[in-house]
GROMACS .gro file of C-alpha atoms in nm:
model
  288
    1UNK     CA    1   6.916  -2.179   3.582
    2UNK     CA    2   7.204  -1.999   3.631
    3UNK     CA    3   7.359  -2.119   3.972
    4UNK     CA    4   7.716  -2.154   4.091
    5UNK     CA    5   7.804  -2.449   3.901
    6UNK     CA    6   7.702  -2.327   3.541
    7UNK     CA    7   7.792  -1.952   3.572
    8UNK     CA    8   8.132  -2.176   3.655
    9UNK     CA    9   8.109  -2.278   3.340
   10UNK     CA   10   8.031  -1.974   3.181
   11UNK     CA   11   8.353  -1.868   3.346
   12UNK     CA   12   8.543  -2.127   3.169
   13UNK     CA   13   8.433  -2.070   2.825
   14UNK     CA   14   8.443  -1.736   2.825
   15UNK     CA   15   8.804  -1.745   2.972
   16UNK     CA   16   8.884  -2.023   2.705
   17UNK     CA   17   8.770  -1.776   2.424
   18UNK     CA   18   8.893  -1.474   2.578
   19UNK     CA   19   9.149  -1.406   2.782
   20UNK     CA   20   9.526  -1.399   2.624
   21UNK     CA   21   9.344  -1.221   2.335
   22UNK     CA   22   9.317  -0.835   2.265
   23UNK     CA   23   8.943  -0.706   2.173
   24UNK     CA   24   8.862  -0.594   1.814
   25UNK     CA   25   8.486  -0.566   1.893
   26UNK     CA   26   8.318  -0.392   2.224
   27UNK     CA   27   7.956  -0.296   2.233
   28UNK     CA   28   7.829  -0.272   2.553
   29UNK     CA   29   7.435  -0.243   2.519
   30UNK     CA   30   7.308  -0.088   2.864
   31UNK     CA   31   7.295   0.317   2.891
   32UNK     CA   32   7.523   0.396   3.114
   33UNK     CA   33   7.822   0.255   2.960
   34UNK     CA   34   7.657   0.267   2.586
   35UNK     CA   35   8.026   0.462   2.494
   36UNK     CA   36   8.214   0.269   2.619
   37UNK     CA   37   8.473   0.109   2.434
   38UNK     CA   38   8.662  -0.181   2.534
   39UNK     CA   39   8.850  -0.247   2.148
   40UNK     CA   40   9.274  -0.313   2.150
   41UNK     CA   41   9.274  -0.390   2.569
   42UNK     CA   42   9.376  -0.742   2.615
   43UNK     CA   43   9.104  -0.964   2.866
   44UNK     CA   44   9.356  -1.070   3.090
   45UNK     CA   45   9.113  -1.323   3.285
   46UNK     CA   46   8.756  -1.423   3.365
   47UNK     CA   47   8.657  -1.534   3.728
   48UNK     CA   48   8.330  -1.666   3.888
   49UNK     CA   49   8.239  -1.501   4.256
   50UNK     CA   50   7.944  -1.696   4.401
   51UNK     CA   51   7.678  -1.636   4.052
   52UNK     CA   52   7.870  -1.299   4.006
   53UNK     CA   53   8.076  -1.303   3.629
   54UNK     CA   54   8.384  -1.055   3.645
   55UNK     CA   55   8.582  -1.021   3.304
   56UNK     CA   56   8.896  -0.825   3.360
   57UNK     CA   57   9.065  -0.649   3.120
   58UNK     CA   58   9.408  -0.465   3.052
   59UNK     CA   59   9.394  -0.094   3.174
   60UNK     CA   60   9.258  -0.227   3.531
   61UNK     CA   61   8.938  -0.227   3.431
   62UNK     CA   62   8.647  -0.508   3.487
   63UNK     CA   63   8.291  -0.621   3.295
   64UNK     CA   64   8.057  -0.734   3.568
   65UNK     CA   65   7.759  -0.928   3.508
   66UNK     CA   66   7.541  -1.149   3.652
   67UNK     CA   67   7.266  -1.367   3.492
   68UNK     CA   68   6.995  -1.383   3.726
   69UNK     CA   69   6.684  -1.633   3.632
   70UNK     CA   70   6.751  -1.643   3.267
   71UNK     CA   71   7.086  -1.435   3.163
   72UNK     CA   72   7.316  -1.564   2.936
   73UNK     CA   73   7.670  -1.612   2.804
   74UNK     CA   74   7.718  -1.780   2.455
   75UNK     CA   75   8.046  -1.768   2.260
   76UNK     CA   76   8.029  -1.823   1.875
   77UNK     CA   77   8.346  -1.865   1.650
   78UNK     CA   78   8.339  -1.594   1.432
   79UNK     CA   79   8.116  -1.592   1.103
   80UNK     CA   80   7.892  -1.858   1.303
   81UNK     CA   81   7.501  -1.723   1.351
   82UNK     CA   82   7.429  -1.596   1.664
   83UNK     CA   83   7.155  -1.804   1.841
   84UNK     CA   84   7.083  -1.712   2.208
   85UNK     CA   85   6.785  -1.513   2.149
   86UNK     CA   86   6.638  -1.157   1.957
   87UNK     CA   87   6.877  -0.896   1.859
   88UNK     CA   88   6.693  -0.702   2.113
   89UNK     CA   89   6.785  -0.918   2.402
   90UNK     CA   90   7.182  -0.855   2.344
   91UNK     CA   91   7.303  -0.628   2.639
   92UNK     CA   92   7.722  -0.716   2.570
   93UNK     CA   93   7.942  -0.837   2.224
   94UNK     CA   94   8.309  -0.914   2.315
   95UNK     CA   95   8.481  -0.958   1.992
   96UNK     CA   96   8.821  -1.108   1.935
   97UNK     CA   97   8.998  -1.253   1.608
   98UNK     CA   98   8.868  -1.549   1.654
   99UNK     CA   99   8.560  -1.584   1.900
  100UNK     CA  100   8.268  -1.388   1.974
  101UNK     CA  101   8.114  -1.372   2.323
  102UNK     CA  102   7.758  -1.257   2.305
  103UNK     CA  103   7.591  -1.172   2.679
  104UNK     CA  104   7.161  -1.216   2.638
  105UNK     CA  105   6.912  -1.082   2.892
  106UNK     CA  106   7.216  -0.931   3.183
  107UNK     CA  107   7.012  -0.803   3.383
  108UNK     CA  108   7.346  -0.725   3.574
  109UNK     CA  109   7.635  -0.546   3.324
  110UNK     CA  110   7.826  -0.242   3.415
  111UNK     CA  111   8.207  -0.170   3.365
  112UNK     CA  112   8.415  -0.089   3.667
  113UNK     CA  113   8.776  -0.091   3.796
  114UNK     CA  114   8.931  -0.380   3.905
  115UNK     CA  115   9.053  -0.246   4.208
  116UNK     CA  116   8.652  -0.178   4.286
  117UNK     CA  117   8.521  -0.540   4.246
  118UNK     CA  118   8.440  -0.585   4.621
  119UNK     CA  119   8.196  -0.269   4.578
  120UNK     CA  120   7.985  -0.531   4.311
  121UNK     CA  121   8.124  -0.898   4.513
  122UNK     CA  122   8.216  -0.749   4.855
  123UNK     CA  123   7.883  -0.855   5.037
  124UNK     CA  124   7.910  -1.233   4.950
  125UNK     CA  125   7.966  -1.509   5.171
  126UNK     CA  126   8.265  -1.790   5.150
  127UNK     CA  127   8.250  -1.913   4.747
  128UNK     CA  128   8.139  -2.291   4.744
  129UNK     CA  129   8.367  -2.343   4.482
  130UNK     CA  130   8.574  -2.112   4.507
  131UNK     CA  131   8.964  -2.068   4.659
  132UNK     CA  132   8.770  -1.869   4.982
  133UNK     CA  133   8.552  -2.145   5.093
  134UNK     CA  134   8.531  -2.167   5.450
  135UNK     CA  135   8.269  -2.426   5.618
  136UNK     CA  136   8.270  -2.286   5.961
  137UNK     CA  137   8.202  -1.956   5.894
  138UNK     CA  138   7.917  -2.005   5.594
  139UNK     CA  139   7.764  -2.182   5.861
  140UNK     CA  140   7.792  -1.945   6.105
  141UNK     CA  141   7.631  -1.690   5.893
  142UNK     CA  142   7.343  -1.958   5.803
  143UNK     CA  143   7.275  -1.992   6.213
  144UNK     CA  144   7.322  -1.589   6.286
  145UNK     CA  145   6.963  -1.588   6.205
  146UNK     CA  146   6.799  -1.875   6.344
  147UNK     CA  147   6.428  -1.822   6.338
  148UNK     CA  148   6.511  -1.794   5.916
  149UNK     CA  149   6.353  -2.026   5.671
  150UNK     CA  150   6.612  -2.256   5.589
  151UNK     CA  151   6.551  -2.225   5.215
  152UNK     CA  152   6.594  -1.842   5.223
  153UNK     CA  153   6.910  -1.864   5.406
  154UNK     CA  154   7.036  -2.072   5.140
  155UNK     CA  155   6.913  -1.897   4.862
  156UNK     CA  156   7.105  -1.528   5.095
  157UNK     CA  157   7.433  -1.456   4.860
  158UNK     CA  158   7.577  -1.331   5.219
  159UNK     CA  159   7.562  -1.661   5.349
  160UNK     CA  160   7.722  -1.862   5.129
  161UNK     CA  161   7.792  -1.776   4.757
  162UNK     CA  162   7.707  -2.033   4.461
  163UNK     CA  163   7.309  -2.202   4.566
  164UNK     CA  164   7.030  -2.091   4.378
  165UNK     CA  165   6.665  -2.256   4.404
  166UNK     CA  166   6.747  -2.628   4.212
  167UNK     CA  167   7.031  -2.643   4.490
  168UNK     CA  168   6.815  -2.496   4.744
  169UNK     CA  169   6.526  -2.763   4.736
  170UNK     CA  170   6.786  -3.091   4.696
  171UNK     CA  171   6.922  -2.973   4.972
  172UNK     CA  172   6.675  -2.972   5.160
  173UNK     CA  173   6.576  -3.292   5.083
  174UNK     CA  174   6.918  -3.434   5.121
  175UNK     CA  175   6.912  -3.265   5.496
  176UNK     CA  176   6.575  -3.455   5.564
  177UNK     CA  177   6.433  -3.091   5.609
  178UNK     CA  178   6.163  -2.872   5.439
  179UNK     CA  179   6.251  -2.534   5.300
  180UNK     CA  180   6.093  -2.332   5.561
  181UNK     CA  181   6.237  -2.500   5.905
  182UNK     CA  182   6.307  -2.252   6.107
  183UNK     CA  183   6.717  -2.292   6.054
  184UNK     CA  184   6.817  -2.285   6.402
  185UNK     CA  185   6.633  -2.590   6.501
  186UNK     CA  186   6.765  -2.758   6.203
  187UNK     CA  187   6.929  -3.046   6.444
  188UNK     CA  188   7.305  -3.018   6.487
  189UNK     CA  189   7.397  -3.301   6.336
  190UNK     CA  190   7.250  -3.218   6.007
  191UNK     CA  191   7.414  -2.850   6.026
  192UNK     CA  192   7.696  -2.948   6.111
  193UNK     CA  193   7.722  -3.165   5.754
  194UNK     CA  194   7.574  -2.891   5.532
  195UNK     CA  195   7.880  -2.751   5.449
  196UNK     CA  196   8.023  -3.011   5.301
  197UNK     CA  197   7.745  -3.151   5.140
  198UNK     CA  198   7.662  -2.799   4.954
  199UNK     CA  199   8.025  -2.787   4.866
  200UNK     CA  200   7.999  -3.143   4.739
  201UNK     CA  201   7.664  -3.089   4.526
  202UNK     CA  202   7.797  -2.810   4.324
  203UNK     CA  203   8.151  -2.968   4.324
  204UNK     CA  204   7.981  -3.271   4.140
  205UNK     CA  205   7.814  -3.079   3.896
  206UNK     CA  206   8.040  -2.775   3.818
  207UNK     CA  207   8.153  -2.997   3.548
  208UNK     CA  208   7.862  -3.183   3.394
  209UNK     CA  209   7.680  -3.063   3.108
  210UNK     CA  210   7.355  -3.200   3.313
  211UNK     CA  211   7.281  -3.118   3.642
  212UNK     CA  212   7.272  -3.470   3.857
  213UNK     CA  213   7.234  -3.460   4.232
  214UNK     CA  214   7.081  -3.836   4.251
  215UNK     CA  215   7.355  -4.052   4.126
  216UNK     CA  216   7.113  -4.183   3.887
  217UNK     CA  217   7.042  -4.174   3.521
  218UNK     CA  218   6.743  -4.038   3.379
  219UNK     CA  219   6.617  -3.969   3.742
  220UNK     CA  220   6.852  -3.621   3.784
  221UNK     CA  221   6.685  -3.450   4.061
  222UNK     CA  222   6.523  -3.575   4.351
  223UNK     CA  223   6.266  -3.305   4.417
  224UNK     CA  224   6.342  -2.944   4.186
  225UNK     CA  225   6.046  -2.978   3.916
  226UNK     CA  226   5.889  -3.303   4.014
  227UNK     CA  227   5.579  -3.169   4.163
  228UNK     CA  228   5.245  -3.467   4.180
  229UNK     CA  229   5.566  -3.723   4.062
  230UNK     CA  230   5.669  -3.999   4.339
  231UNK     CA  231   5.935  -3.926   4.538
  232UNK     CA  232   6.242  -4.110   4.475
  233UNK     CA  233   6.266  -4.276   4.809
  234UNK     CA  234   5.936  -4.316   4.960
  235UNK     CA  235   5.668  -4.288   4.651
  236UNK     CA  236   5.501  -3.980   4.835
  237UNK     CA  237   5.390  -3.720   4.548
  238UNK     CA  238   5.642  -3.433   4.556
  239UNK     CA  239   5.487  -3.078   4.643
  240UNK     CA  240   5.581  -2.719   4.566
  241UNK     CA  241   5.455  -2.399   4.684
  242UNK     CA  242   5.648  -2.061   4.658
  243UNK     CA  243   5.886  -1.910   4.886
  244UNK     CA  244   6.032  -1.655   4.964
  245UNK     CA  245   6.162  -1.327   5.168
  246UNK     CA  246   5.822  -1.068   5.036
  247UNK     CA  247   6.013  -0.950   4.718
  248UNK     CA  248   6.049  -1.246   4.572
  249UNK     CA  249   5.888  -1.586   4.538
  250UNK     CA  250   6.057  -1.863   4.423
  251UNK     CA  251   5.854  -2.211   4.307
  252UNK     CA  252   6.046  -2.460   4.605
  253UNK     CA  253   5.979  -2.824   4.622
  254UNK     CA  254   6.015  -3.126   4.903
  255UNK     CA  255   5.855  -3.471   4.998
  256UNK     CA  256   5.626  -3.392   5.285
  257UNK     CA  257   5.684  -3.733   5.399
  258UNK     CA  258   6.126  -3.737   5.350
  259UNK     CA  259   6.122  -3.405   5.480
  260UNK     CA  260   6.039  -3.274   5.847
  261UNK     CA  261   5.918  -2.917   5.940
  262UNK     CA  262   5.665  -2.637   5.871
  263UNK     CA  263   5.505  -2.634   5.488
  264UNK     CA  264   5.235  -2.481   5.323
  265UNK     CA  265   4.888  -2.627   5.365
  266UNK     CA  266   4.800  -2.822   5.026
  267UNK     CA  267   4.655  -2.567   4.789
  268UNK     CA  268   4.694  -2.285   5.032
  269UNK     CA  269   4.819  -1.936   4.924
  270UNK     CA  270   5.078  -1.894   4.792
  271UNK     CA  271   5.135  -2.224   4.653
  272UNK     CA  272   5.197  -2.256   4.312
  273UNK     CA  273   5.126  -2.638   4.140
  274UNK     CA  274   5.321  -2.697   3.811
  275UNK     CA  275   5.186  -2.830   3.573
  276UNK     CA  276   5.208  -3.189   3.554
  277UNK     CA  277   5.498  -3.295   3.324
  278UNK     CA  278   5.674  -3.028   3.316
  279UNK     CA  279   6.058  -3.040   3.482
  280UNK     CA  280   6.178  -2.688   3.508
  281UNK     CA  281   6.556  -2.673   3.606
  282UNK     CA  282   6.623  -3.016   3.442
  283UNK     CA  283   6.772  -3.075   3.060
  284UNK     CA  284   7.100  -2.932   2.943
  285UNK     CA  285   7.203  -2.610   3.062
  286UNK     CA  286   7.354  -2.441   2.841
  287UNK     CA  287   7.654  -2.141   2.869
  288UNK     CA  288   7.369  -1.878   3.115
   0.00000   0.00000   0.00000
């Protein structure tokens, strides 16, 4: 699941493959930009902003993409077989003399003037892995709506940029609070350490092929994807339920013993139980 750490990895792979090279192939497979041609332009850099990717090319243009839940950028040597999915899922192809970057299942793909990048990413809060990181501002953003559920506030990229569903669940566990706890009622000592803890989690995983929040080998995550399994701290069965703002519900995992605060009753709507034995969000990650 692409979050700030994996998007940063994707940006680095794209930058290493394309930056400083002239594009010999350009194919944007979205109706609005299908006739746009970037061939002959050099790629200047590829950078991440929160969970957004910005590929800047000569002539003052930026290709903006967002991976959301299952988008991916894959890089192949020329002549190598593309394996990221069926042909109809390809949304972008950028090729140089020796590498080809292929964007699969990209829900957001647009070409804009580099000077207008703020139109795409200007709404984002401080980037946990970016040069603009400001822990005080991030905390102020989170606490601006004290009645909002902690999990929802963490996912709102306007508060701080880079946290997705996996880190949301893991961060709430480490804070000892359920994702449904109103953020304004988070004890002051825990609220104070929230920004630093969030940054620590993402920084620790920015270069890892396998996401890990526990520091244990073979037990990568505390709660995410571990429904019905025993909590690594207390042994109680991990629970899962949907959480969202009404527009989109996401599976959210927590320990009913280690985390205090409100939570859906077992089995009550909108609880959605994962199949025993599944571990969404774990395992090797690709350039998604």
